[in-house]
Short mmCIF file of C-alpha atoms in Angstrom, two decimals:
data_model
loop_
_atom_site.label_atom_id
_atom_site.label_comp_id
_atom_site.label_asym_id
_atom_site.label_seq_id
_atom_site.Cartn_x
_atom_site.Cartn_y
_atom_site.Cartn_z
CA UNK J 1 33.99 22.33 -18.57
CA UNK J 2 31.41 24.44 -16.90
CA UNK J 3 29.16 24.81 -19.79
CA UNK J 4 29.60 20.73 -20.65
CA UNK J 5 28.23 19.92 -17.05
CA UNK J 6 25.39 22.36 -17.43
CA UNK J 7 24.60 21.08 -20.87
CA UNK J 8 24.80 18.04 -19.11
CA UNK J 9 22.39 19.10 -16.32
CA UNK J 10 20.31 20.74 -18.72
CA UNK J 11 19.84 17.14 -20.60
CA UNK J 12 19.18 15.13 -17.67
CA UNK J 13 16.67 17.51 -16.70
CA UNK J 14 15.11 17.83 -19.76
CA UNK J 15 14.79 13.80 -19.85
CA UNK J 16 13.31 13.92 -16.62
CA UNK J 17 10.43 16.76 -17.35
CA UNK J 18 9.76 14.44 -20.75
CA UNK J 19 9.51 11.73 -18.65
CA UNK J 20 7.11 13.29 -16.26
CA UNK J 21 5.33 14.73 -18.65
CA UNK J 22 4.55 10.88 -20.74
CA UNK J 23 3.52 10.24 -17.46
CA UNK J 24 0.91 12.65 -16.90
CA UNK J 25 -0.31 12.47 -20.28
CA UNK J 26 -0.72 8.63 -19.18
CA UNK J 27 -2.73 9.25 -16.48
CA UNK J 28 -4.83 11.80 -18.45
CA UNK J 29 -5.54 9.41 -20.89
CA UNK J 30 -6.76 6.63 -18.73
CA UNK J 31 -8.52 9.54 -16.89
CA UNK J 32 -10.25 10.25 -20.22
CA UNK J 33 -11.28 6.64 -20.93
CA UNK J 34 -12.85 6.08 -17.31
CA UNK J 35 -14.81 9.63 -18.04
CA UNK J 36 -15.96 7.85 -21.28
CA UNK J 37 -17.10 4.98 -19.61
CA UNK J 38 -18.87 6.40 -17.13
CA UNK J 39 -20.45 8.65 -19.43
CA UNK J 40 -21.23 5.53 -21.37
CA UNK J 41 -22.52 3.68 -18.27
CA UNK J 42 -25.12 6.76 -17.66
CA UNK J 43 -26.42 7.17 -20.95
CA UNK J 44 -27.67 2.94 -20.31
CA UNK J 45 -28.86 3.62 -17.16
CA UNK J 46 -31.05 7.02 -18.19
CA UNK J 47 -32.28 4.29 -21.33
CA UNK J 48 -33.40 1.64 -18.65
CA UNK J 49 -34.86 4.55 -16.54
CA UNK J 50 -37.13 5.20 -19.60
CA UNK J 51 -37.89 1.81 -20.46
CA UNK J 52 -38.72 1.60 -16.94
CA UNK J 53 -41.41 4.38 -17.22
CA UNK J 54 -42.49 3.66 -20.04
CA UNK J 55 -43.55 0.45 -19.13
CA UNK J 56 -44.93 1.48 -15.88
CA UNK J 57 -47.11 4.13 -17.87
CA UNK J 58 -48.19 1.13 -20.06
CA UNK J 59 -49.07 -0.93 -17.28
CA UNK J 60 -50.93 1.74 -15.49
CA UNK J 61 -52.38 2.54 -18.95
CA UNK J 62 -53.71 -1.35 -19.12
CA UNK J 63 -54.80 -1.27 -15.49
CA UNK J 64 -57.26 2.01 -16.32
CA UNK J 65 -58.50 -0.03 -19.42
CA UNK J 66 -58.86 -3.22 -16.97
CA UNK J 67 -60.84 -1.36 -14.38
CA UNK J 68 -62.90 0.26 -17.18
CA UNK J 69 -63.61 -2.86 -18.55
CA UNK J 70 -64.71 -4.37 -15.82
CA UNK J 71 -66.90 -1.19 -14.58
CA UNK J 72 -68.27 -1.98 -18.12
CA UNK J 73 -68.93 -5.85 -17.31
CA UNK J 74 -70.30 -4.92 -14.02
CA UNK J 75 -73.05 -2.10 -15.39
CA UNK J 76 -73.55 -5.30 -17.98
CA UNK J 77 -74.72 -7.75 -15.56
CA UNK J 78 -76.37 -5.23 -13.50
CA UNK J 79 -78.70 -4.00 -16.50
CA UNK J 80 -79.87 -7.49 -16.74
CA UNK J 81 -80.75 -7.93 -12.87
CA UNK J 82 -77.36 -9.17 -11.16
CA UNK J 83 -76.24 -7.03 -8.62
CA UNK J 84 -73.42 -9.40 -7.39
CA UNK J 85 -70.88 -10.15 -10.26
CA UNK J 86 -70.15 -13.60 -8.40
CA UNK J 87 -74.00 -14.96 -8.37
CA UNK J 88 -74.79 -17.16 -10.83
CA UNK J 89 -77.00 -15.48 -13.83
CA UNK J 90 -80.12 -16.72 -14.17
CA UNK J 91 -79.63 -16.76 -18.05
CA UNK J 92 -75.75 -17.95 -18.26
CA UNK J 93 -75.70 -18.78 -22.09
CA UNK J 94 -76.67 -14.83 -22.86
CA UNK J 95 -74.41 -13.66 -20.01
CA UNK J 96 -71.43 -15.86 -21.32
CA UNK J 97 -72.23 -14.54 -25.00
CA UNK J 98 -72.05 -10.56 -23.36
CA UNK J 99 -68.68 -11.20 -21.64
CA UNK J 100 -67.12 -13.13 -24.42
CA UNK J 101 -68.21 -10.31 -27.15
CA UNK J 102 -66.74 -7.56 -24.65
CA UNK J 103 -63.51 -9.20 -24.43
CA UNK J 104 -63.37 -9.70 -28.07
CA UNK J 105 -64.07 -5.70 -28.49
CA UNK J 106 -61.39 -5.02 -26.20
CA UNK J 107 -59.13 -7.44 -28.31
CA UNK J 108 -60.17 -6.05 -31.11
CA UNK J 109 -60.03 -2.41 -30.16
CA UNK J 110 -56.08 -3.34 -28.70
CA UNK J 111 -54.93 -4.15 -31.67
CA UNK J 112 -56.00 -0.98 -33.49
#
């Protein structure tokens, strides 16, 4: 009788530590999937971080080509007697034809 109420303990007990332990393996699992997904999240935000820099390298990139160019356009119009970019030139067809072949260079020198 002893032995049948032990065996009997020993069951119940054994159900309960199975029990427990589907449980914990639960919770490890759906620990495991939120690890994933934050891992997941962080890999897309270091990509957007990138992207991010890269395109504020390009864009500081562009703005030293934009100042160039226009330290370009500005030594242009001086070399033919205009000190003040905003004056009207005194010859506007050949100033027009400068500033429109510079900007085709640039274009042209872009797309390389």
């Amino acid at each position: 009788e002893a032995a049948r109420e032990a065996l009997a303990t020993a069951a119940t007990e054994a159900a309960e530590a199975k029990k427990a332990c589907e449980t914990r393996q639960k919770q490890l699992e759906e620990m495991s999937r939120e690890l994933q997904d934050k891992r997941t999240k962080s890999r897309r935000h270091a990509q957007e971080t990138d992207n991010a820099h890269d395109r504020k390298l390009k864009a500081e990139a562009e703005l030293r080509s934009l100042k160039r160019e226009k330290a370009a356009l500005e030594k242009s119009l001086a070399a033919r007697g205009h000190t003040d970019p905003f004056e009207s030139p005194q010859e506007p067809d050949q100033a027009e034809r400068a500033v429109a072949k510079m900007v085709e260079d640039v274009r042209i020198a872009q797309l390389e």
